[in-house]
Amino acid sequence: MRLTFTIHLFISLLSVKLLAQDQLIKGNVLTQEDNQPLAGVNVVLKGSGKGVVTDANGHFSLTASPGYDTLLVTMLGRRPSAVAVGNRTTMTIYMVLATTFLDEAIVIGYGSQARRELTGSFSSITSQQFSDIPMLSPDQALQGRAAGVLVTQSSGTPATSLKVRIRGTNSLNANAEPLYVVDGMPVNTGDFSGFYLGGQSLNALSDLNPADIASIQILKDAAAAAIYGSRASNGVVLITTKRGKSGPATLDIKAYEGVQKVPKLLDMLTGPEQEVLLNEQRTNVGLPPIYPDPASATTTNWQREVFRTAPIREYTLSASGGNQQTRFFLSGTYFRQQGIVLGSDYRRGSVRLNLDHQFSPKLQFGTSLTLSRALNNRINGDNFINGVLGSALFLGSHVPVRNTNGSYALDPFGSVANPVAEGTETQFDSRTNRVVGTAFAEYRFSPALQWRTNIGVDNLVLKEDVFYPTTTLNGSRANGSGRSDYRQNFNWLLESTLTYSIVIRQRHSLTALVGAGWQTSAFETLTASATNFPGNSITRLTAGSVKTGASSDGATWALTSFFSRLQYAFREKLLISATLRADGSSRFNQDRQYGVFPVGSIGWVLYDGKGQPNALLSFLKVRASYGLTGNANMGTLTNQAPALGLFGVGRSYLQQTSLVPLQLANPTLSWEKTRELNLGVDLALIANRLSLSANYFIRRTNDLLQARQLPLTSGFSQINENIGSLQNRGVELEVSFVNRPQSQWQWQTSFNLSSISNTVTKLYGGTPFSVGYANWVQEGQPVGAFYGSQVARIFQTQAEIDALNQASQAIYGSTAFYQSANTRPGDIQFKDLNGDGRITSADQTVLGSAQPSFFGGLANKLTYRGLDISLFFQFTYGNDIYNYTRSVGESMGSQYGQWTSVRDRWTPERPSTSMPRAAQGNPNNNTRISDRFIEDGSFLRIKNLSVGYTLRMSQLRKARLRLYGTAQNLLTFTRYTGYDPEVNTLTDQSLVAGSDFFVIPQARTLLVGIQLGF
């Protein structure tokens, strides 16, 4: 009996001990707002390292041990919670959305992180901020929305490129645009066209549909962007597209229709005034007049002939939904924008399918795929004398559109095209087919360890055909001229990452990531051209009897990468992050192929009032980072090896095939290197309703990739070298405020302001150089500086001129002149800055800069019940513009059309102190680059105004209906005399900034739209 009793007692005590040691807990996790199960939620026994992930139905089971009685429940996009176990063995846990900006999950590259934990500098843009705005490409969404990001939409032509600069210009000759990553795939950007149409270039991003975007994250400092290493020095733009959610399927229909008009026209002389001026400028230099009866001249308003009211429309149909295992998002969009200039038109159709499938609680698959096809009817545009707009301003108003026999009238001097003929007769079709897709697999070995592989493809095919009939200026010279180009760029990516996350003793949080990636891009082109066509109706090249050219070309580059990131937090107070990436590029020689880019950052949360929602101070964090990023993106589409010696083939020497050296090798060529220090503070007040983020940064770029000129006796004109350096220093401020969030009235405001100082700190030999029309690159000056002469006054008498000439001759001899032998009263006197008694190139100086002193944006949104009003301002201050268009319009020295401002020109009867005389041939060079044509480019623009009304659910049962109207580019307040102060003739060149040469302005757009959901 005693033995039996002892055995029973032992078993009982053992059972009690085991029961005390282990307790099986079961439960499910639901959404608080609609009681839907949540899959993929991390449920961890606090302090033990034990954890599981909820299955497709939100269920979990976990064995708890004594002393560990709290579950930590976390999921991206949901507010984390700590749940006490107590004596419960089953439980239901509800998770709420992360509604405060501090809880917002930020995509950081190969992962995500709560905003409160960030130690780098990020800016976020959501789809709600641009859903009512007519927009063709994703980069337009960045405009004025983020501190430190200056976006210039430098032309109103559909699908044209934008210039995006994150924290200033960081390179001179290498690509200065940011890296764009869409759902993990670095996509093709830039202009793939083989045709030069002035400064008007294609934008590869226009193939991507903004309506599919869920959010955009901008990685600005080294700590934020360094995970992308050698491509991060210009910043990184992460685009996340919309994905399906668990629950009933939804169907959304969105559509808008609108019209576009040019906001202003330039005032030009009438036909009689133009002929009077042409006669006067000839007689002023001793030539006979050519128009005997100017009063009988016709008047053609060429601007009204080429500008038009143009429609714009977009229709989008999307569906999304699924269950806890499979979720989908499917959308289709048709977009059409007719340009406000005759002959320009753009159409695009796109389809997107995003799928996510939870194969098991541990294994998940997903895809993102978009297909698009675009047709762009292009015209010769910006920076093009014989472009449609250029001809409209060049051609005098005394020339009619057509002759009496119905043919197009031509410039009497034979050098300017008829703009109506150029816009209506030229056939220029650009067709783009684009496939961008990614597929991923994700496996969770445990709640702490996760593996992910991502495969991406970006295939761009561009086919362009142009035909100039005999009715155009170009075609008339060759009896018809045609050319066809085929271009393809295939870009693929393979990446794998392993992520480990753990919380130790409720104090230490650690996340480690390691990964590797391989990317290759292959480009090829085929082109042919012909002239002498039998007529204008057959435009295929086979019809041209003279085949003027045929060629093919191609290039490939590859990148191999290894990267890692370590993130550590102590008590959610001390935040430390370190990133290391090594990239190997085929652009460089073998011993210089790899670059290593380390970055470290630290943050300290001084205050976090999670438990005090009504406190005045809600959150306060300071942070700092320092690190290195790189840039290797130098070269052209057909030359992706700037360090290698290259040879050309197919050249003819004595009718024999030959190899010709094209590029001199430089085995020491390597990466541009950007070192950046960033200091920041994040502050939240009034229960997180008022938030502020401020940053100060210094960014220095060394070893700039540039082409150094060589003596022609070397057999080469230049060699690529690492020479020169740049510095960008700036302050950024972002503020957002939500007023009365719980009332029927709601008011949301966001404001950003940036001031960035750009300086060229080193050039080869310290030698400055000119570039573009009026830009100047010099040590101690910003990129985009203007250089030229300064105007002193207008000569009123010949005696003034003679006195200056005599003083100059006393120093330099009898053949010398102060300014020119042909200077006469009414000409401009330029300043003798060095005081040597004559005007030379030594009297030129820096006249201004295209870089603004500060820039930013202000957005307001008011809602009252179903009514919403949104107002967005964009502004820049302190930047200058070289108005080359005005220098032509006020030249008074040739046959070109002139502005009405020349009515105030100098004459002996009406002496002027501001406008010089008319003189054929411009003998005094009054239109030389000078401060006469440097204008203040500051502006404040009402970029968008939107008013909408949403019908309430009770009125529509389960449907959602919103009607709205939007005005874009409604009003612009500026002192600039040209079409548009937001201008840059050559968008794709960093060194050329702030010049206006016949740039097509942005349109003012008015539209109405509907958003219907089921």
Short mmCIF file of C-alpha atoms in Angstrom, two decimals, residues 79 106 203 229 269 301-302 367 485 539 554 626 803 832 906:
data_model
loop_
_atom_site.label_atom_id
_atom_site.label_comp_id
_atom_site.label_asym_id
_atom_site.label_seq_id
_atom_site.Cartn_x
_atom_site.Cartn_y
_atom_site.Cartn_z
CA ARG A 79 -0.83 48.50 -33.82
CA ILE A 106 7.37 52.69 -43.82
CA ASN A 203 9.89 59.59 -69.98
CA GLY A 229 24.64 51.08 -52.41
CA LEU A 269 3.92 92.51 -83.05
CA ASN A 301 -1.33 85.14 -84.61
CA TRP A 302 0.83 82.07 -84.89
CA THR A 367 3.36 38.37 -58.06
CA ASP A 485 14.03 53.00 -85.12
CA THR A 539 5.65 56.44 -95.88
CA GLY A 554 23.79 47.38 -78.45
CA TYR A 626 26.75 59.16 -41.62
CA ALA A 803 35.10 109.28 -75.85
CA ASP A 832 33.95 97.19 -67.94
CA TRP A 906 15.47 103.36 -78.97
#
